[in-house]
Short mmCIF file of C-alpha atoms and ligand atoms in Angstrom, two decimals:
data_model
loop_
_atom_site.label_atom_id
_atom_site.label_comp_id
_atom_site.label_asym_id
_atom_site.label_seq_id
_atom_site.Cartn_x
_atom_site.Cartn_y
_atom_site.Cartn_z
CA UNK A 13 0.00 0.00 0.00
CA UNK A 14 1.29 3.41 -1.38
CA UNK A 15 1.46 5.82 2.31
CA UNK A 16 0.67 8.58 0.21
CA UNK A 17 -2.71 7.23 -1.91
CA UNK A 18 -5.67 9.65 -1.58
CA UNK A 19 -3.34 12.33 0.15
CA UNK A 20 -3.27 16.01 -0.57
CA UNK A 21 0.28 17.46 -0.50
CA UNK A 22 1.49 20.79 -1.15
CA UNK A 23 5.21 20.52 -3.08
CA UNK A 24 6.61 23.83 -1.54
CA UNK A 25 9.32 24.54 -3.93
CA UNK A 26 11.91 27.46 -2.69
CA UNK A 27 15.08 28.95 -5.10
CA UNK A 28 18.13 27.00 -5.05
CA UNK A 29 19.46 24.82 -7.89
CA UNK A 30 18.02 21.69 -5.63
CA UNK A 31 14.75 22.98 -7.47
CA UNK A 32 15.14 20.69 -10.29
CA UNK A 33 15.51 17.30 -7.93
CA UNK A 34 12.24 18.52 -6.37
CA UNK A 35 10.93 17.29 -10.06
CA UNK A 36 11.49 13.81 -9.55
CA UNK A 37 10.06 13.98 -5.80
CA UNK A 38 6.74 16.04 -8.22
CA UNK A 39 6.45 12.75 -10.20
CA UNK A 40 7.01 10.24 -7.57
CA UNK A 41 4.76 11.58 -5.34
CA UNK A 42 1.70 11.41 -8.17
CA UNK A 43 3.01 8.10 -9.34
CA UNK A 44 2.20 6.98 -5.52
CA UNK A 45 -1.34 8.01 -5.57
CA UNK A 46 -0.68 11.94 -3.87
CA UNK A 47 -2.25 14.58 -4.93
CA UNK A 48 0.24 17.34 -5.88
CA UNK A 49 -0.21 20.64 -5.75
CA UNK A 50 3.03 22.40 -6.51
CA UNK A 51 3.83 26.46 -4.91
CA UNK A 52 6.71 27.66 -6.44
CA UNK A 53 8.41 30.81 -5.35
CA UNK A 54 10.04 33.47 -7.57
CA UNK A 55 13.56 32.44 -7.32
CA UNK A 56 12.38 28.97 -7.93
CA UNK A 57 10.95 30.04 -11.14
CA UNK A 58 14.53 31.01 -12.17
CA UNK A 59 15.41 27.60 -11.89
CA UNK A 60 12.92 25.41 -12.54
CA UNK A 61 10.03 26.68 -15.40
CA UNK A 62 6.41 26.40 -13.66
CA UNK A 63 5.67 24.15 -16.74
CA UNK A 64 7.84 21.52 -15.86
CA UNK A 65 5.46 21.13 -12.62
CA UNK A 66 2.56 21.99 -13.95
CA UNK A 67 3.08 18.67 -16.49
CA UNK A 68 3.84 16.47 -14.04
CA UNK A 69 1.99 17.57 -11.04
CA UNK A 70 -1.88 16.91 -9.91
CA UNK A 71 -2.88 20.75 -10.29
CA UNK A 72 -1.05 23.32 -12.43
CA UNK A 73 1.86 25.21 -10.36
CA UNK A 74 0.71 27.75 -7.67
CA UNK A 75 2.90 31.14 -8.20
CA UNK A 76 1.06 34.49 -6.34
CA UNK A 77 -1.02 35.18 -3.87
CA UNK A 78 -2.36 37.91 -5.72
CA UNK A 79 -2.78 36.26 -9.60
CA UNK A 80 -4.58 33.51 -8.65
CA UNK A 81 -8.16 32.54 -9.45
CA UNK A 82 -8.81 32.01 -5.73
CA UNK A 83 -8.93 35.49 -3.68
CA UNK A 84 -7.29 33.50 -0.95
CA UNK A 85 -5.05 30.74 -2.30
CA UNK A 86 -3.23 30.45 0.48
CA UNK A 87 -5.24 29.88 2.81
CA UNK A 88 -7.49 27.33 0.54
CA UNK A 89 -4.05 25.68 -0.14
CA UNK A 90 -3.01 25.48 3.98
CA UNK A 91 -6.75 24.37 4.90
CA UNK A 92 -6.85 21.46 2.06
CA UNK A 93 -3.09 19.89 2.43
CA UNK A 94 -2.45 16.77 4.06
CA UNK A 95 0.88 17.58 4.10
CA UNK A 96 2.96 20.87 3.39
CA UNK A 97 6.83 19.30 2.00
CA UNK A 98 9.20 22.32 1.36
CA UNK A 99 11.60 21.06 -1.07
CA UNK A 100 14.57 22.18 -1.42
CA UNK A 101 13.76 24.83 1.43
CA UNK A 102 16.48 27.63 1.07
CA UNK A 103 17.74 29.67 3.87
CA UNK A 104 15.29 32.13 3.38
CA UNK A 105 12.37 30.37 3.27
CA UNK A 106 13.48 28.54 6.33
CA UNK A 107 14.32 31.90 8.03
CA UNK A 108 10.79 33.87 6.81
CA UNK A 109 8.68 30.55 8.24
CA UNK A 110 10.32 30.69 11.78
CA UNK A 111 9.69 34.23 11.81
CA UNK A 112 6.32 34.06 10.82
CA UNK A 113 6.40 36.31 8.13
CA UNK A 114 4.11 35.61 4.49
CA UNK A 115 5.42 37.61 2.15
CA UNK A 116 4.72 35.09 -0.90
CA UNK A 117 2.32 32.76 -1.55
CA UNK A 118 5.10 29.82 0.06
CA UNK A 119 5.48 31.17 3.16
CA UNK A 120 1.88 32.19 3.52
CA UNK A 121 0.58 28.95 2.75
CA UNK A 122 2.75 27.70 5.96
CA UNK A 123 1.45 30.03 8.12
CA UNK A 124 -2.05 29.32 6.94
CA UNK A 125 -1.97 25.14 7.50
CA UNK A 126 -2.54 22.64 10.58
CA UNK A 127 -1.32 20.28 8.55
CA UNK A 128 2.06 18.55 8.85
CA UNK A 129 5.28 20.36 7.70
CA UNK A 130 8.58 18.18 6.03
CA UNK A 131 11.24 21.17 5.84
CA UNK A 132 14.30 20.08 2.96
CA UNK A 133 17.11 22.75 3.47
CA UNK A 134 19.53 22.76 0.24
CA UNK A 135 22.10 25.64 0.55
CA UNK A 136 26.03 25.70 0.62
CA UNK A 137 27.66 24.84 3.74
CA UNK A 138 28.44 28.45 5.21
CA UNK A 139 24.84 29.39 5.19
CA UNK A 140 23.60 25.81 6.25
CA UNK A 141 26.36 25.58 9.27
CA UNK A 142 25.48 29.42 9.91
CA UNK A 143 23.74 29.93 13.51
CA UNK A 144 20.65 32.15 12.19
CA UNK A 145 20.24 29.10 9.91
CA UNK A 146 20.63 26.76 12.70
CA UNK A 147 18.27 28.50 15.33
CA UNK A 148 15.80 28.86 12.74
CA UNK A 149 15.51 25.23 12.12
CA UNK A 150 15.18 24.33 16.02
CA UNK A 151 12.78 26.80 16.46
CA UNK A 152 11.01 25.03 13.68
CA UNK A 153 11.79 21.34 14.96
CA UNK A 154 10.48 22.40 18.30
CA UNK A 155 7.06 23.77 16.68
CA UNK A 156 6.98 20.13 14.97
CA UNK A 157 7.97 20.70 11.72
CA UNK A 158 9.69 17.49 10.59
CA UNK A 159 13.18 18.58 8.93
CA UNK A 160 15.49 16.14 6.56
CA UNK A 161 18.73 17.20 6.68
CA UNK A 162 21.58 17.87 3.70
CA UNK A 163 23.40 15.88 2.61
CA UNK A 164 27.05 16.42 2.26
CA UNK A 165 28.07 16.53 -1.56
CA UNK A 166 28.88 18.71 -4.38
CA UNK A 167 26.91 22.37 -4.56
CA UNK A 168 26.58 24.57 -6.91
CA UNK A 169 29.30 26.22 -8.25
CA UNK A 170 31.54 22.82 -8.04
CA UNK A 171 31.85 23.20 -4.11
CA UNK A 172 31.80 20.49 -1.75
CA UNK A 173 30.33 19.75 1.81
CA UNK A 174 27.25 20.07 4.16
CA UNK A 175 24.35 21.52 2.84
CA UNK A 176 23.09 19.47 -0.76
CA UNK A 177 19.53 18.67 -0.73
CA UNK A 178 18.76 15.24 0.70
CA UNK A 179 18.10 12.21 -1.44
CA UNK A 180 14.44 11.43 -2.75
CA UNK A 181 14.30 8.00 -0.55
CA UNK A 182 14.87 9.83 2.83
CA UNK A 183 12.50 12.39 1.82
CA UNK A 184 9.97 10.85 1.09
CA UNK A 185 10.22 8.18 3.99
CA UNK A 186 10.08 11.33 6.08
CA UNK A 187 6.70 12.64 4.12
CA UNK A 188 5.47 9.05 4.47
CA UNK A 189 6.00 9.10 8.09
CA UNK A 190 4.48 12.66 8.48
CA UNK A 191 1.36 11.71 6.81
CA UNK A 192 1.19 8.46 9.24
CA UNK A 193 1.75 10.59 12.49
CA UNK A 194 -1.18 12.59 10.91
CA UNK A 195 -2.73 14.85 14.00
CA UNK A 196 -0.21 13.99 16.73
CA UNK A 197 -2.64 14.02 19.47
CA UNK A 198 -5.19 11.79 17.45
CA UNK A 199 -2.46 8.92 16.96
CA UNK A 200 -3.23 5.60 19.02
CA UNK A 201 -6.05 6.93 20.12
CA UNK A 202 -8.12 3.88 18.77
CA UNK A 203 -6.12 1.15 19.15
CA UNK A 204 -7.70 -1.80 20.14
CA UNK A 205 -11.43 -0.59 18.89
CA UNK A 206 -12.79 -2.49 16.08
CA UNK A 207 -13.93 -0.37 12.99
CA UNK A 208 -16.02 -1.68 10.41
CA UNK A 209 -16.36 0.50 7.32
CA UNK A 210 -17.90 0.41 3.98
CA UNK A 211 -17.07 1.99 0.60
CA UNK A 212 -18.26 2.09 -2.66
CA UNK A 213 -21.41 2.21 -4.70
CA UNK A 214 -22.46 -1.43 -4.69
CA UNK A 215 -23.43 -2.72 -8.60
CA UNK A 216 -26.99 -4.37 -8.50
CA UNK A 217 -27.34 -6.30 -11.98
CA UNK A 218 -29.39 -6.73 -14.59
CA UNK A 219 -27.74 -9.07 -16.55
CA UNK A 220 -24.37 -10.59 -16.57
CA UNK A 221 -22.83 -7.50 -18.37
CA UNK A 222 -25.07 -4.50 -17.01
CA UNK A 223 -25.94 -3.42 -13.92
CA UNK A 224 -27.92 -0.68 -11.83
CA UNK A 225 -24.84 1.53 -10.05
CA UNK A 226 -23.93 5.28 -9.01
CA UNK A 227 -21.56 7.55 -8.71
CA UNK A 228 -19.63 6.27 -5.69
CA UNK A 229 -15.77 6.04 -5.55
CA UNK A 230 -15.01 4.49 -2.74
CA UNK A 231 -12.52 7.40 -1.57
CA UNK A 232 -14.03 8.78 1.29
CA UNK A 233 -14.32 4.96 2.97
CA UNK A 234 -11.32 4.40 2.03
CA UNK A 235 -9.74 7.25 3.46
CA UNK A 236 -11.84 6.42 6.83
CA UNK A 237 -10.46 2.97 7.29
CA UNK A 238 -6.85 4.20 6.44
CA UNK A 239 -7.61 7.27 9.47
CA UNK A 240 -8.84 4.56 11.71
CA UNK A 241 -5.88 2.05 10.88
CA UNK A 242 -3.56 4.80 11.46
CA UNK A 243 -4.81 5.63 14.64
CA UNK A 244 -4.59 2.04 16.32
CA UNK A 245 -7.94 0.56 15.27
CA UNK A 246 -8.35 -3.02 14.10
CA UNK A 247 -10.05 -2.54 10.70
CA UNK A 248 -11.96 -3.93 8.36
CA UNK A 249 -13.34 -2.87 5.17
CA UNK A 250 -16.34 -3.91 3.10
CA UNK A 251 -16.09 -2.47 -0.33
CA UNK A 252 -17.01 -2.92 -3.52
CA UNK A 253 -13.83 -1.22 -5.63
CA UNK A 254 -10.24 -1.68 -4.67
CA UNK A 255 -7.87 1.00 -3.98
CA UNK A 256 -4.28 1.12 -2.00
CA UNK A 257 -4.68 0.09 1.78
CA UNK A 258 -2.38 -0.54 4.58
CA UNK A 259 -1.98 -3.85 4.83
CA UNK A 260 -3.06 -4.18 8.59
CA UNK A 261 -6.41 -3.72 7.44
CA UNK A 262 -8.93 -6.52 6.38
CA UNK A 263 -10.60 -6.20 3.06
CA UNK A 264 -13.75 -7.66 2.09
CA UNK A 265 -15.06 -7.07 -1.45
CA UNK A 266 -18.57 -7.73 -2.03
CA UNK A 267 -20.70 -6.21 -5.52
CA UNK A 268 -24.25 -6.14 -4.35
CA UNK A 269 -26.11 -4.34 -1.15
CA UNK A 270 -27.39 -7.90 -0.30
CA UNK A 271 -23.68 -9.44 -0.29
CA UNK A 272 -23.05 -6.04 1.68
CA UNK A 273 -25.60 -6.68 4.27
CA UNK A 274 -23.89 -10.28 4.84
CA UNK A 275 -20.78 -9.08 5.07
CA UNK A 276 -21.58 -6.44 7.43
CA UNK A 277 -23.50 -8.50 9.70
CA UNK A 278 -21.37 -11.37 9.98
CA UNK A 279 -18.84 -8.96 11.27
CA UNK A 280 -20.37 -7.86 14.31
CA UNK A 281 -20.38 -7.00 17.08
CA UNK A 282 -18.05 -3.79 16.63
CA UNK A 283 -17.11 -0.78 18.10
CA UNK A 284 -17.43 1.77 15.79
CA UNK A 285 -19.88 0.96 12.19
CA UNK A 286 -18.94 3.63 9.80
CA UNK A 287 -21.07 3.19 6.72
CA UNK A 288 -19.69 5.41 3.67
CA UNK A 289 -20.79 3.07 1.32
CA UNK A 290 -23.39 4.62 -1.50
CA UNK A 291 -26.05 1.81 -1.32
CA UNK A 292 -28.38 1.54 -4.33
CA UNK A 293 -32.07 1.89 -3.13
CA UNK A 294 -33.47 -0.15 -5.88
CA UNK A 295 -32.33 -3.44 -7.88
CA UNK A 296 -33.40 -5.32 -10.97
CA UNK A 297 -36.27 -7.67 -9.42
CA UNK A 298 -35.45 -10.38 -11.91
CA UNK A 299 -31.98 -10.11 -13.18
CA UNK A 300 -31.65 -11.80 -16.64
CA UNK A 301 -29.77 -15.19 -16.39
CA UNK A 302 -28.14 -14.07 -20.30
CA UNK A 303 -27.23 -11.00 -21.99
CA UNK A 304 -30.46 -9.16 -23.22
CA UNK A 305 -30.57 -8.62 -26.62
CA UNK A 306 -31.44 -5.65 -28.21
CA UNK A 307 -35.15 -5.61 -29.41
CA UNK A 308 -35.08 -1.57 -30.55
CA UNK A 309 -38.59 -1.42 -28.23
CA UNK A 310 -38.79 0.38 -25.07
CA UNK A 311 -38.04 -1.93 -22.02
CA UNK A 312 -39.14 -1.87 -18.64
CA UNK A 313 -37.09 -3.37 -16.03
CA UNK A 314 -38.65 -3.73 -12.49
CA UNK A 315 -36.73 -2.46 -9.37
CA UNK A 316 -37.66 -3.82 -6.07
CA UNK A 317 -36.06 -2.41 -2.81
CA UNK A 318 -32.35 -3.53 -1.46
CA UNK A 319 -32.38 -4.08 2.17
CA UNK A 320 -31.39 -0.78 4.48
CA UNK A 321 -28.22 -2.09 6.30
CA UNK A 322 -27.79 0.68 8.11
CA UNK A 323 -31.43 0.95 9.61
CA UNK A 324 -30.81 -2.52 10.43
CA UNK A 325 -27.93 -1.95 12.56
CA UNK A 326 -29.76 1.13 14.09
CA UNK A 327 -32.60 -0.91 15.08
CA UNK A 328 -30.22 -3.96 16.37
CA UNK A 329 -27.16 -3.85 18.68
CA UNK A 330 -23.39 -4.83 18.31
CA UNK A 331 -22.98 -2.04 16.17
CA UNK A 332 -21.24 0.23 18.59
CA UNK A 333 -21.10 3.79 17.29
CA UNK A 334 -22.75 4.06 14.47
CA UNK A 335 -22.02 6.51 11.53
CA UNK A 336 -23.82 6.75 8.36
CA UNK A 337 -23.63 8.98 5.34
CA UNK A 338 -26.39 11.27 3.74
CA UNK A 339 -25.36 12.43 -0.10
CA UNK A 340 -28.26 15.08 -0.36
CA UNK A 341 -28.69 17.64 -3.41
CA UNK A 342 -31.26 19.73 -1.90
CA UNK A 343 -32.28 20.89 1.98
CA UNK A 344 -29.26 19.10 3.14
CA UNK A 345 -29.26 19.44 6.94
CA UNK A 346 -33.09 19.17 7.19
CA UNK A 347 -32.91 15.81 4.73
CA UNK A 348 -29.83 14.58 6.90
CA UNK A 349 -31.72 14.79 10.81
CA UNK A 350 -34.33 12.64 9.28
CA UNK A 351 -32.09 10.34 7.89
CA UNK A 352 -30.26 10.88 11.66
CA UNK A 353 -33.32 9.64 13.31
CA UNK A 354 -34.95 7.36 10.78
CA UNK A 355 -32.08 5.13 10.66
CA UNK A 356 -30.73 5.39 14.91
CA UNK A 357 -27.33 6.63 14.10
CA UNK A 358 -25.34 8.11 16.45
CA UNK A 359 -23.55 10.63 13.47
CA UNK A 360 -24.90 11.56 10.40
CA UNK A 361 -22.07 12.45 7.87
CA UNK A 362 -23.87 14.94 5.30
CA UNK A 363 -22.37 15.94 2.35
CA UNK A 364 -24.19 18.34 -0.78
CA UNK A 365 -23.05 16.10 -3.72
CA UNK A 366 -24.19 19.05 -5.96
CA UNK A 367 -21.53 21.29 -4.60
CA UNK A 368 -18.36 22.09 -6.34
CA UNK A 369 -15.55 19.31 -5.53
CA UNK A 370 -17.22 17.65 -2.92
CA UNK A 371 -18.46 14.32 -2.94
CA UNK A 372 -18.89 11.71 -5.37
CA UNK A 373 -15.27 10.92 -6.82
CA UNK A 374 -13.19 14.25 -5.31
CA UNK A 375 -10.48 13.96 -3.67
CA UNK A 376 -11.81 16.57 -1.77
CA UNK A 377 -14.98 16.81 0.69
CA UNK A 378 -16.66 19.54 2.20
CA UNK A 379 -19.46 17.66 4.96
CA UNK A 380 -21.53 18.56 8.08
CA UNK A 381 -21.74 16.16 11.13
CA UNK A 382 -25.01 15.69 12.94
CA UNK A 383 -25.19 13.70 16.14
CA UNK A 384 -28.03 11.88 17.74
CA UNK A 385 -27.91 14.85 20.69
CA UNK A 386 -28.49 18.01 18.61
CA UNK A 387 -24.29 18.63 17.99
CA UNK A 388 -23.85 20.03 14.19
CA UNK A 389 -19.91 20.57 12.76
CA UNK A 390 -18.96 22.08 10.05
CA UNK A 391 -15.82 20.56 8.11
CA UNK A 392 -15.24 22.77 5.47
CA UNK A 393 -13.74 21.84 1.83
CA UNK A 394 -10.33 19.92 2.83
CA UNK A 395 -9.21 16.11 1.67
CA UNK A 396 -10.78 13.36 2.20
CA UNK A 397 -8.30 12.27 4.94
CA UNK A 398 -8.88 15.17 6.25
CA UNK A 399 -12.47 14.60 6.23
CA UNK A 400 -11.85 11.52 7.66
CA UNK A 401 -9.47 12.72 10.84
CA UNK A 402 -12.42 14.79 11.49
CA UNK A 403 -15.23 12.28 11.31
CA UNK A 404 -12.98 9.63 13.87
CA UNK A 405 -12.29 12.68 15.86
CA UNK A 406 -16.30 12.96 16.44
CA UNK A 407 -16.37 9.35 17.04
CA UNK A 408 -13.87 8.96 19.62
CA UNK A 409 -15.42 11.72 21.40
CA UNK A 410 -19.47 9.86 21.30
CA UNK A 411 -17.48 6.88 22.78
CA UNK A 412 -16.04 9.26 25.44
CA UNK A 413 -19.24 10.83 26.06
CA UNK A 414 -21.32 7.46 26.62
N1 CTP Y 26 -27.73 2.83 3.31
C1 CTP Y 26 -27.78 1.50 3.66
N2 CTP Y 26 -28.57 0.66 2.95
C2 CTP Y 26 -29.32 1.11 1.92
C3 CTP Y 26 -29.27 2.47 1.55
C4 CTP Y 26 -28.44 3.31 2.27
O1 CTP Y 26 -27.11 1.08 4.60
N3 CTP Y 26 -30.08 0.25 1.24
C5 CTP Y 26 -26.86 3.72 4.12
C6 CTP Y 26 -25.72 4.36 3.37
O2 CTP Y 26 -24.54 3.58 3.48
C7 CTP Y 26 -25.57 5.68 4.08
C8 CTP Y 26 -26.97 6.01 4.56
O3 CTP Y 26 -27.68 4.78 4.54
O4 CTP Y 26 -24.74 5.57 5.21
C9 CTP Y 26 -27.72 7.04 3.74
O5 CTP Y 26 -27.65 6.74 2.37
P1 CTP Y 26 -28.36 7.72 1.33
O6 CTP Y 26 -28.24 7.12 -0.03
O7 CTP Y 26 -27.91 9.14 1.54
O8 CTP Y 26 -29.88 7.70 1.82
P2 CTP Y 26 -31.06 6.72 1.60
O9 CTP Y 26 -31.37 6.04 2.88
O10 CTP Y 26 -30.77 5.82 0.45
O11 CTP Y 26 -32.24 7.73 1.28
P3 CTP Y 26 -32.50 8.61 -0.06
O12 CTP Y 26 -31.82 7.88 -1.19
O13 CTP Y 26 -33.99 8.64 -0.18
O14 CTP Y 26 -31.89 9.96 0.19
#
């Protein structure tokens, strides 16, 4: 399993000549399932053509605060990041980000994230061993920001010593473990609990080539069951699509909302039930045994209703905490506290699949959280990992609360 699948990480690129390695970190990091979004300062520019990143990256290159389509791209870029890897990070970047100063759209963009930092100084060896450098980069370390150090090497200008931009393995073990770590003071705090999730739009068919589906992805369960793996739960995941996983947890693949319903049930009792899984309503009552042909008349095909699996659980026990999901295109929160109380689940996930990148097959999701004892939160438009963190973060507090 790829550390980095489904994750949103800002590349951070500063001005040194180290700029052009931070291409091949670009590429691996999208060939590993991240989503890049590449910030490139002026200086970098000089070095490296926004282009170059632009090609290779998730999102075209990020250059101004002030030229940008977004009035306030750094802060939509700091909010939505997973991960914030500043790469090569000169001395002055390093030096404006422990002062706290956003003068560019870079060193804005730090200021204006939660999320985890990975800080790459490149630089020749007087600056790097210099003690405003140094200083800087404990004050940094001591904030949390995760720093990979030079290497010693050859630097521009044929020099040699301290101070050459790390090597992509290192930093991107370093990234990987960032992203792991996620919200230090959420880590380990579910080990032991068992999680059952589901994910996916389940496929209900109507003959052996076609079948009655939606929209689903699978992302946002995904993401869920990687959040609660990372934070110490034992996991296990009912889907219907595959996508990267940490191996710890235990995958289940089922097509239908009936084989979804077995699964689910044969895996209880649990602690937490999170179901993300897009459920069709309906199926084909009689699914053809063979391909049908084409006639060129209209045809009728009769749908008959799929079981609820999450009313079920809300009407049984075993299911611990339970969390389902409410994809609404109209009167949102209103259509969500039914759903709430009509299925007796203890948090309502809602998201507006109409809105702009949220929802069905984003990377990113914007969602409200309703509980069973009036409690709304807003989480607004951020990854789904993000989305997740926040979600498990409501969870562990119900369990707290009960
Ligand atoms: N769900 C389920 N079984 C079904 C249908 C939905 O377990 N047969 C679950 C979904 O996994 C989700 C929640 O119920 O957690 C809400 O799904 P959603 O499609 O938003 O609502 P529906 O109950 O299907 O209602 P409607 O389609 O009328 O909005």
């Amino acid at each position: 399993m790829s550390p980095f699948a489904g994750s949103r990480i800002v590349l951070a690129v500063s001005g040194g000549i180290a700029a052009y390695k931070a291409v091949e970190i670009c590429r691996r990091l999208v060939d590993a399932g991240a989503h890049v979004v590449p910030v490139l300062t002026a200086a970098a520019q000089r070095f490296v053509g926004e282009v170059t990143f632009s090609a290779l990256a998730s999102e075209r290159a990020r250059l101004s605060l002030f030229d940008d389509d977004d009035p306030i791209p750094h802060v939509t870029l700091g909010r939505q990041a997973d991960l914030i890897l500043v790469c090569p990070a000169t001395a002055r970047v390093i030096g404006a980000y422990a002062a706290g100063l956003a003068d560019d759209l870079l060193s804005a963009t730090l200021l204006a994230t939660r999320a985890r930092v990975v800080v790459c100084p490149a630089m020749h060896t007087e600056m790097w061993e210099h003690p405003a450098t140094q200083d800087n980069l404990r004050l940094l370390a001591g904030r949390g920001v995760i720093v990979v150090p030079p290497e010693e090497g050859r630097l521009a200008g044929g020099d040699e010593g301290a101070g050459r931009l790390a090597a992509p393995e290192p930093i991107l073990a370093a990234a990987a473990d960032a992203l792991a770590i996620g919200d230090a003071a959420s880590s380990g705090d579910m080990t032991g609990l068992r999680v059952l999730v589901t994910a996916g739009g389940t496929r209900e068919p109507i003959d052996p080539v076609r079948f009655v589906g939606n929209r689903s992805s699978g992302k946002q369960g995904y993401a869920v069951a990687t959040e609660a793996a990372v934070r110490g739960a034992k996991v296990t995941l009912v889907a219907t699509v595959q996508r990267p996983l940490p191996a710890s947890v235990d995958l289940v693949l089922v097509e239908t909302a009936e084989e979804m319903r077995t699964a689910v049930v044969d895996r209880l009792p649990a602690d937490v039930v999170i179901m993300a899984a897009a459920v069709a309503d309906y199926r084909p009552a009689a699914p053809a045994a063979e391909k049908i042909k084409k006639t060129g008349e209209a045809r009728t095909i009769t749908l008959e209703p799929t079981p609820d699996i999450l009313a079920a659980l809300g009407r049984g026990t075993g299911a611990g905490i339970l969390v389902g999901f409410a994809a609404e295109t109209s009167d949102v929160l209103a259509n969500a506290r039914v759903k709430l109380h009509a299925k007796g689940a203890d948090l309502i996930v809602v998201n507006d699949v109409s809105a702009p990148r949220a929802g069905f097959d984003h990377d990113t999701n914007e969602v409200a959280l309703l509980d069973s004892a009036g409690g709304c939160t807003t989480v607004p438009l951020a990854s789904k990992r993000h989305v997740a963190r926040a979600i498990l973060d409501r969870v562990v507090a119900l369990r707290a609360a009960r």
